[in-house]
Coordinates of C-alpha atoms and ligand atoms in Angstrom, one line a residue:
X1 CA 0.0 0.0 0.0
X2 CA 1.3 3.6 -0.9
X3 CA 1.0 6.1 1.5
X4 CA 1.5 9.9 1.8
X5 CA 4.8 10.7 3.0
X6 CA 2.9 12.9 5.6
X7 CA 1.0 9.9 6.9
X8 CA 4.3 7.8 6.6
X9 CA 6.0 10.1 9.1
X10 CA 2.9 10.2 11.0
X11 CA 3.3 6.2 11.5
X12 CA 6.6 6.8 12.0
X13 CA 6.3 8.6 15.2
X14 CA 3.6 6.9 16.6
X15 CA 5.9 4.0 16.3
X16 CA 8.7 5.7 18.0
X17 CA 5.7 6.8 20.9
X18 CA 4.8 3.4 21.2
X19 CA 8.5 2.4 22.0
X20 CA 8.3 5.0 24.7
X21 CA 5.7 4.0 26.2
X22 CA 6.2 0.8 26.4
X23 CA 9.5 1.8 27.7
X24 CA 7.9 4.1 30.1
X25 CA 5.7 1.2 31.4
X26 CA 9.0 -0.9 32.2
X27 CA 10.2 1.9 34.0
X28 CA 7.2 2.3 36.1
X29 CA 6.8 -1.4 36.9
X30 CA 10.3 -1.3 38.2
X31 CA 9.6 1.4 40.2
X32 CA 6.5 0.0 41.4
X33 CA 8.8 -3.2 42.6
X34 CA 11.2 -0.8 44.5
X35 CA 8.2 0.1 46.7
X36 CA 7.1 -3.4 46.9
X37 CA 10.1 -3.9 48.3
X38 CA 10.5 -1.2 50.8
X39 CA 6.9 -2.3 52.0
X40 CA 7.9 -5.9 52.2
X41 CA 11.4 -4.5 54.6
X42 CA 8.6 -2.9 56.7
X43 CA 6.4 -5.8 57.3
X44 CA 9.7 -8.1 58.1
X45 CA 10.3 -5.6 60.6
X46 CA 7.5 -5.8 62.6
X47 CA 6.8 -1.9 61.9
X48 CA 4.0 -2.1 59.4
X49 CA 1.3 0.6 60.3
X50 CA -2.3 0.9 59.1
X51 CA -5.7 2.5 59.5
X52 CA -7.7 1.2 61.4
X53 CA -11.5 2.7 61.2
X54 CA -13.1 3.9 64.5
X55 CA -15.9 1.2 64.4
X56 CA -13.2 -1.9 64.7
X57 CA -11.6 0.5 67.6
X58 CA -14.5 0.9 69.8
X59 CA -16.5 4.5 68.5
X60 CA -16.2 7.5 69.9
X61 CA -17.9 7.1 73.3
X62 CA -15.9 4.1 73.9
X63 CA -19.4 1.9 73.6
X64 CA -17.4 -1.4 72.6
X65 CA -13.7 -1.1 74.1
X66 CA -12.0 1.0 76.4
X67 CA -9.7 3.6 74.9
X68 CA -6.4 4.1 76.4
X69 CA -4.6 5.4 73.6
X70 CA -5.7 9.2 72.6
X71 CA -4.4 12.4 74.0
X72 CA -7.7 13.6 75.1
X73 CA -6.8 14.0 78.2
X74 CA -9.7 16.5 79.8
X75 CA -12.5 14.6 77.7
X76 CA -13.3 17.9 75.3
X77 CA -13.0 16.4 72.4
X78 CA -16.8 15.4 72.7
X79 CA -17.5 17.8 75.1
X80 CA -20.7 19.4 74.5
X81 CA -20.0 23.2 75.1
X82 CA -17.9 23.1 72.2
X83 CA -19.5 21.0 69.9
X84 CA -22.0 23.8 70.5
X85 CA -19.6 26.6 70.1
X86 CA -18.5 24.9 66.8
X87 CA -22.1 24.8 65.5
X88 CA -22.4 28.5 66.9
X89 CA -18.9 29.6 64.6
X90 CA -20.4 28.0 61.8
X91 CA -23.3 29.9 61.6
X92 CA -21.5 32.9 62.6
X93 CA -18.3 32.3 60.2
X94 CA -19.4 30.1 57.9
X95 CA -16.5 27.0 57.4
X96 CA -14.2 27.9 55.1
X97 CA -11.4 30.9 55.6
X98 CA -10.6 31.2 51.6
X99 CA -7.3 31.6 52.1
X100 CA -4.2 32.8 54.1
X101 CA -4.7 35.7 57.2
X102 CA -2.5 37.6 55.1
X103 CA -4.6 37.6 51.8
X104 CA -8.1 37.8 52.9
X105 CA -8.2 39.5 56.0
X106 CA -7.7 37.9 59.0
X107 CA -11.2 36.9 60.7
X108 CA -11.6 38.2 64.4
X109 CA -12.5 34.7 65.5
X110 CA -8.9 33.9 65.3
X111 CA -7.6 37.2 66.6
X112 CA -10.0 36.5 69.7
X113 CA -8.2 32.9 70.3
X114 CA -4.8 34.4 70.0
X115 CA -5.7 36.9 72.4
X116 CA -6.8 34.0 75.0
X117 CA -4.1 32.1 74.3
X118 CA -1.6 34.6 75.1
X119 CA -3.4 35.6 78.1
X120 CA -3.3 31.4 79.6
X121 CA 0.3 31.6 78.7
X122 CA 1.0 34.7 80.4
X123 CA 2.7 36.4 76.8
X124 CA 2.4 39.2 75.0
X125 CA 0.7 37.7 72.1
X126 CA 0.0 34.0 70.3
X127 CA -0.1 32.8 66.9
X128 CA -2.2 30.3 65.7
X129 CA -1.2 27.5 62.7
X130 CA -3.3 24.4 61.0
X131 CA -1.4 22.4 63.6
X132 CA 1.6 21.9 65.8
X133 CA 3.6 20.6 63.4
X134 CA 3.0 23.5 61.0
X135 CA 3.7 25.8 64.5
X136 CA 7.4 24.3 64.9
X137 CA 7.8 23.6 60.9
X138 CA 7.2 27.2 60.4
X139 CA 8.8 28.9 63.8
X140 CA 12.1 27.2 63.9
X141 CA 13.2 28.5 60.5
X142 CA 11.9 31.7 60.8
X143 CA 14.3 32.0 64.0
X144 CA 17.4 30.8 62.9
X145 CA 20.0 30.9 60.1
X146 CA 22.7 28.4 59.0
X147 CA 25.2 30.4 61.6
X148 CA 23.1 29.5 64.2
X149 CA 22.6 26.5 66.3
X150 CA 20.1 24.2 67.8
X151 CA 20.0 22.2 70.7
X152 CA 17.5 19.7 71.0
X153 CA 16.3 17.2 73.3
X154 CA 16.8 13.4 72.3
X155 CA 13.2 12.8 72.7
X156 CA 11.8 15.4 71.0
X157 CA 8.9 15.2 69.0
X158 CA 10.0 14.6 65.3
X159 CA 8.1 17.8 63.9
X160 CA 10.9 20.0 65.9
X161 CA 13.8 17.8 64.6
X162 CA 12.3 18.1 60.7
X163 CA 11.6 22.1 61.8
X164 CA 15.6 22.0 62.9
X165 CA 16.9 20.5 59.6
X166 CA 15.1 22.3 58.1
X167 CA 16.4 25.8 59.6
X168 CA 20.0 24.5 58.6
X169 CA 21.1 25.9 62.0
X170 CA 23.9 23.7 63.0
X171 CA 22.0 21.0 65.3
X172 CA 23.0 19.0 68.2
X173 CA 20.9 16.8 69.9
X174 CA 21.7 15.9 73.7
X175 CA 20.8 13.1 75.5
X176 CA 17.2 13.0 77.2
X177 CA 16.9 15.6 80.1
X178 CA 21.4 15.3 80.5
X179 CA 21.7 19.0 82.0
X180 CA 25.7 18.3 82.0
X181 CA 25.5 17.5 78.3
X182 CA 23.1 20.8 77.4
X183 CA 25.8 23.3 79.4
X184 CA 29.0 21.4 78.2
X185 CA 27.6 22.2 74.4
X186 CA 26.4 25.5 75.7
X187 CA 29.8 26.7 76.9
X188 CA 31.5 24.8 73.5
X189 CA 29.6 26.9 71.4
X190 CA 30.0 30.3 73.4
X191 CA 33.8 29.3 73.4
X192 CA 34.7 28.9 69.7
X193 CA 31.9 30.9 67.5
X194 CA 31.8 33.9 70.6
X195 CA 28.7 35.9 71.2
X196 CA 27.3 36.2 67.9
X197 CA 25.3 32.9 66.5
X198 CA 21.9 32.6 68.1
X199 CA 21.3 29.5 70.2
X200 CA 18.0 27.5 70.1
X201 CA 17.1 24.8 73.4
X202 CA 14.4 22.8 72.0
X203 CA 12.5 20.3 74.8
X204 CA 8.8 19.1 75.3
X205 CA 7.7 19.6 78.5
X206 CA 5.8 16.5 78.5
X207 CA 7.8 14.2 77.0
X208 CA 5.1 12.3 75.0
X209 CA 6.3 9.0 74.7
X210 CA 7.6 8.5 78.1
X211 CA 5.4 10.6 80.3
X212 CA 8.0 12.4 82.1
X213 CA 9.0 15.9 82.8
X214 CA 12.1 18.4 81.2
X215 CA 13.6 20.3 84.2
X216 CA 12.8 23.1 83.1
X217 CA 14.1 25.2 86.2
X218 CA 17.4 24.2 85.4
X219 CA 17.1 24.6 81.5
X220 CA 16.0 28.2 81.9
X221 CA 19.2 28.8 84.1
X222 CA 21.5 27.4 81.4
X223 CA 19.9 29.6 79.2
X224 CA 20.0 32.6 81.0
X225 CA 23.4 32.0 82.0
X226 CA 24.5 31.3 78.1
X227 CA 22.6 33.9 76.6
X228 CA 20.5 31.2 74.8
X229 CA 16.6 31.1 73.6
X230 CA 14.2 28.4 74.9
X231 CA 11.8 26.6 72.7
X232 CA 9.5 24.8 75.0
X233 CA 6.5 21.9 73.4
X234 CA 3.5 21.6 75.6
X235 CA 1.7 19.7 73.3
X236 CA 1.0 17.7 76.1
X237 CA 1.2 19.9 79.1
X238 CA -1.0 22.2 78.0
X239 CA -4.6 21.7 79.5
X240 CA -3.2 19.3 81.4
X241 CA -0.8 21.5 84.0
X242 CA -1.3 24.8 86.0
X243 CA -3.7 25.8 87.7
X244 CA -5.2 27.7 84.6
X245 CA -4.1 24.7 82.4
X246 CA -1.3 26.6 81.0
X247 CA 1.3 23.6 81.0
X248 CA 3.8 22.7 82.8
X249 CA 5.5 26.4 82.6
X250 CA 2.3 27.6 84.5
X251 CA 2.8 25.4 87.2
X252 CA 6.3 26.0 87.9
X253 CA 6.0 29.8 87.7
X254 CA 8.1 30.0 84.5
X255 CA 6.3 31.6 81.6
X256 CA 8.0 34.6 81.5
X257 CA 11.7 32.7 81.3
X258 CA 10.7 31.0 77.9
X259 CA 10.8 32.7 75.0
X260 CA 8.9 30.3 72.9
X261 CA 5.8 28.9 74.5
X262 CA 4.5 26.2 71.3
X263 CA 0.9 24.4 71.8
X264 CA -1.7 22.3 70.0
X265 CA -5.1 22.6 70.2
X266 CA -5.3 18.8 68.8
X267 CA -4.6 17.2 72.2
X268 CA -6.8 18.2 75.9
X269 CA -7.8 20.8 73.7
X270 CA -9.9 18.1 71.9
X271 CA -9.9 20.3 68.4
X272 CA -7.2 21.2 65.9
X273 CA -4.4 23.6 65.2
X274 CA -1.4 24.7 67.1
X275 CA 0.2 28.1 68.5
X276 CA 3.5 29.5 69.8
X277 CA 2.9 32.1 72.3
X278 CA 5.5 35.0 73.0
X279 CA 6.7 38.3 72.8
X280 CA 5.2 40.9 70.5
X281 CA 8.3 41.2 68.5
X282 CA 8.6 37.5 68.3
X283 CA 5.1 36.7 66.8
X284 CA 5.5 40.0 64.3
X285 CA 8.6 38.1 63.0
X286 CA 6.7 35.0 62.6
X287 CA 4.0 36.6 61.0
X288 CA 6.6 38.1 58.6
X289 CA 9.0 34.9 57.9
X290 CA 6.6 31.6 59.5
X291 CA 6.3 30.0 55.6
X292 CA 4.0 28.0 57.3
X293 CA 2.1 30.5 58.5
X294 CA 2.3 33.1 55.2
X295 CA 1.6 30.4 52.5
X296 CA -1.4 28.1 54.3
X297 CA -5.1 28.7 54.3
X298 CA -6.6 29.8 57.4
X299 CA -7.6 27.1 60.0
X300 CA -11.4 27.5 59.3
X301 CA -12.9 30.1 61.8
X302 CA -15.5 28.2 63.1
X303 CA -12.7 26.0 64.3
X304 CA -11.2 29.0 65.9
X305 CA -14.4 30.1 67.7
X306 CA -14.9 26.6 69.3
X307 CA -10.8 26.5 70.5
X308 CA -11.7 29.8 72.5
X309 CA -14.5 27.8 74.6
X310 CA -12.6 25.1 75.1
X311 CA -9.3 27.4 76.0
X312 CA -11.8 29.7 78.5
X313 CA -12.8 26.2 79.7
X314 CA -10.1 24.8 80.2
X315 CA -9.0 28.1 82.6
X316 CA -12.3 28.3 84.7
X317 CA -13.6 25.7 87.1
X318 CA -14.6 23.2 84.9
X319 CA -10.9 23.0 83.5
X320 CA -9.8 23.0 87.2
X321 CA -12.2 20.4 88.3
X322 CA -11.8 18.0 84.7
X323 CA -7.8 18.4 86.0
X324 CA -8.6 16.9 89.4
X325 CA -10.5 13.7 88.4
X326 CA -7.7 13.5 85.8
X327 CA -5.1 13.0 88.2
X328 CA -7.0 11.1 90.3
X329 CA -7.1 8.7 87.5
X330 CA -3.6 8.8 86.9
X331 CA -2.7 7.9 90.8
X332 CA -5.4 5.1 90.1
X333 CA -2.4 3.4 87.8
X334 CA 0.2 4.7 90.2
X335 CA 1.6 0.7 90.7
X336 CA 1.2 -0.3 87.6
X337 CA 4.4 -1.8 86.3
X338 CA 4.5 1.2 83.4
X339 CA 6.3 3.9 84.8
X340 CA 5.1 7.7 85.0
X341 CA 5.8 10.8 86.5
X342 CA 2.5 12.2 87.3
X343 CA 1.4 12.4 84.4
X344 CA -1.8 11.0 81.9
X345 CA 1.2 9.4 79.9
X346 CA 2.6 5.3 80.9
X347 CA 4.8 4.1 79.0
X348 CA 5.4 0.0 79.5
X349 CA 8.5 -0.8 77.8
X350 CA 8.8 -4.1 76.3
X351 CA 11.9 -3.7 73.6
X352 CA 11.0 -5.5 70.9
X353 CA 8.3 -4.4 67.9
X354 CA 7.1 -8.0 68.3
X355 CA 6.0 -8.2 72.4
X356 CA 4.6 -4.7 71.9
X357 CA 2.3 -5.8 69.0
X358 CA 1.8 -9.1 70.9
X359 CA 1.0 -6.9 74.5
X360 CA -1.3 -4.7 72.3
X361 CA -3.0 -7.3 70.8
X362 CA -3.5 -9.1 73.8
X363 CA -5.3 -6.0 75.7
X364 CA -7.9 -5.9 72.9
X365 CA -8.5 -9.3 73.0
X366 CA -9.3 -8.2 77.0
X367 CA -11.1 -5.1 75.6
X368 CA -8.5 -2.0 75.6
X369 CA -7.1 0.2 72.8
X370 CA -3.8 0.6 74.2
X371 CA -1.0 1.5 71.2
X372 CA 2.1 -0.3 70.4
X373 CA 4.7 2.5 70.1
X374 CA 7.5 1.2 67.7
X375 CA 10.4 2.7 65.5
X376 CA 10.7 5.0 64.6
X377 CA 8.9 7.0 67.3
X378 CA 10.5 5.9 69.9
X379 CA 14.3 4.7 69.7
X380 CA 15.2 1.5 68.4
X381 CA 14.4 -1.4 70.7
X382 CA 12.7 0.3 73.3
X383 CA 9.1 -0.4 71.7
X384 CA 6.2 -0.4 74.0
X385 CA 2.6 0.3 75.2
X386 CA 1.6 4.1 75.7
X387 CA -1.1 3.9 78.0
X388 CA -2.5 7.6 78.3
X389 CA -5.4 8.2 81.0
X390 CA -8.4 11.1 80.4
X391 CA -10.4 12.7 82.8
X392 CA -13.8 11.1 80.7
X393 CA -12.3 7.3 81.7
X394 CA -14.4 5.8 84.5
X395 CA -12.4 4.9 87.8
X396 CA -13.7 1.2 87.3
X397 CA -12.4 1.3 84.0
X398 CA -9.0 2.6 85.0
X399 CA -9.3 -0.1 87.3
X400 CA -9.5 -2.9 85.1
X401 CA -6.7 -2.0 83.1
X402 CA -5.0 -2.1 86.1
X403 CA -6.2 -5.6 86.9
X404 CA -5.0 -6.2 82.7
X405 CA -1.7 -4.3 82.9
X406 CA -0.6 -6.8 86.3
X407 CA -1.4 -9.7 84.7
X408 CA 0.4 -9.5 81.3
X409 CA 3.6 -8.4 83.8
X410 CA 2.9 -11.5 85.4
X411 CA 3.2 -13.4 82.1
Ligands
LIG1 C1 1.2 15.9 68.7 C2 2.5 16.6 68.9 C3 2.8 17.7 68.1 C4 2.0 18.0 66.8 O1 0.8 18.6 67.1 P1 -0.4 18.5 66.1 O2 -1.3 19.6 66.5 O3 -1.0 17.2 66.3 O4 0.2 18.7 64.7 C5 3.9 18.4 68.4 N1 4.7 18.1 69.4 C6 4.4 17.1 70.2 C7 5.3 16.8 71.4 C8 3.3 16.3 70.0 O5 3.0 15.3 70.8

């Protein structure tokens, strides 16, 4: 058959697509097996993860299992005041914010959290973000410069170690709560760059794998004495400590010696979003350089509106008195063979991926959603239960995982 030259070339080319394509397919078959594989390294060891939906963990209200495993620590997440004041910022707000505070406008139902915020944490001011790990992704950077340097806490939370990279501060981490270590890297520093490079300590307050406490007396003297800033997470202090539920700087009378206060409103808040609270300056330069801050959509207002109940709430009475049947949980579980430090958080160490899973698996067999807490969360061979205790748990529940938690030790 004679064809056009035009159509000839025409063939031509698909023929050449064709080739490429099929060549393309290859390609994406093979890369297809390179994340087979990776998957397959993760199931041999023992750290596959999956969702699980609500309904095969028990439903919200805890109707078929007991629930040891969330950070609602005061019970708000299904509180009704602010499931109400939710409903009440929709109608007032409507849900969506349309874009970033900067663009749009900023809506007063955020300025009006901030303003709370900042009052509970005893600052000048407080800046709201979609989440904690936005707060720290977005802070950390704005603070510091590749002549700086960043000192952070073994066990901190991995948002503030991905926030630290990604400063490209120099960063050193020191060993969990090792004051010795902190000062000797303190004085290193001062020694060989001088006066000059800003120095960021990075700590949770709660540490929240472990459940225990940063000193945070003797941090803030190390930084004093240093000339050093103090980034402190109270992800899961907030709510939880002081006697207006400012965290665990409210309790110990030290708000005004750290210059970075950083929240979530995810945890005994029992919504969403985070927040660094501090001085005026301080939040002006975040709203200025906090990428996550300049280039994300608002947090929906209605959102906002129902944080600022739950943050009032959390300061009045109710806060105080949801605090005191808290901790009278937590000294329910006060010999159980997980060790704690006062606080909602037990960890019960069992070392390796497989006895947690098997521990884990075991408790919902008895009824309990109690976590396996593997790699790389927590440090290699060190896996283990978290058991975390909220004020809405029953004191015969709490009871019962007693009874659960002895037995398995027992085993
Ligand atoms: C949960 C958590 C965060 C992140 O907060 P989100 O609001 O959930 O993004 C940060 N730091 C610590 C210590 C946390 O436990």
């Amino acid at each position: 058959m004679k064809v056009s030259p035009i159509l000839e070339n025409a063939m031509l080319m698909c023929k050449g697509m064709s080739g490429a394509i099929a060549q393309s397919a290859v390609w994406s078959r093979r890369r297809m097996r390179g994340i087979e594989e990776e998957l397959e390294k993760i199931r041999r060891n023992g750290l596959w993860r999956k969702l699980t939906p609500y309904r095969h963990m028990g439903g919200r209200h805890e109707e078929v299992m007991q629930q040891f495993a969330s950070n609602d620590y005061l019970g708000l997440a299904n509180h009704p005041s602010i499931s109400e004041a939710f409903q009440e910022g929709l109608s007032i707000h409507g849900h969506g914010a349309t874009a970033s505070r900067l663009i749009c406008g900023t809506n007063p139902a955020h300025l009006l959290l901030e303003e709370s915020l900042a009052e509970r944490k005893g600052t000048a001011r407080a800046l709201t973000f979609s989440s904690g790990y936005a707060a720290a992704m977005g802070t950390i950077p704005a603070l510091l410069s590749p002549s700086d340097f960043i000192l952070v806490d073994k066990l901190s939370h991995a948002c503030l170690i991905d926030a630290a990279k990604l400063s490209r501060a120099t960063l050193r981490v020191f060993p969990h709560n090792h004051m010795g270590k902190l000062r000797k890297l303190l004085e290193s520093i001062r020694a060989q760059h001088g006066s000059k490079p800003r120095i960021l300590i990075v700590t949770e307050s709660v540490f929240s794998m472990d459940g225990d406490l940063a000193p945070l007396h003797e941090i803030v003297a190390l930084k004093n004495l240093h000339d050093a800033w103090l980034l402190v997470d109270e992800a899961h202090g907030f709510g939880v400590f002081g006697e207006q539920g400012g965290g665990l700087a409210e309790e110990l009378g030290l708000q005004q010696d750290i210059e970075l206060q950083m929240g979530t409103l995810s945890k005994a808040a029992g919504l969403a979003g985070g927040f660094i609270a501090g001085s005026s300056a301080l939040i002006d330069l975040l709203i200025n350089r906090a990428r996550s801050f300049i280039y994300s959509t608002a947090p929906p207002p209605a959102l906002a509106h129902a944080a600022l109940r739950s943050v009032e709430l959390m300061g009045g009475a109710e806060g105080r008195e949801l605090r005191k049947r808290l901790q009278k949980n937590v000294s329910l579980l006060r010999d159980v063979p997980a060790s704690s430090k006062n606080t909602p958080i037990f960890p019960l160490i069992l070392g390796s991926n497989e006895s947690a899973m098997e521990a884990s698996s075991r408790l919902a067999d008895a009824g309990f959603i109690v976590p396996a807490i593997r790699y790389p969360t927590v440090p290699r061979n060190t896996a283990r239960l978290r058991i975390s205790v909220s004020a809405a748990h029953q004191e015969s529940s709490v009871h019962a995982l007693r009874d659960q938690l002895k037995q398995l030790a027992s085993r």
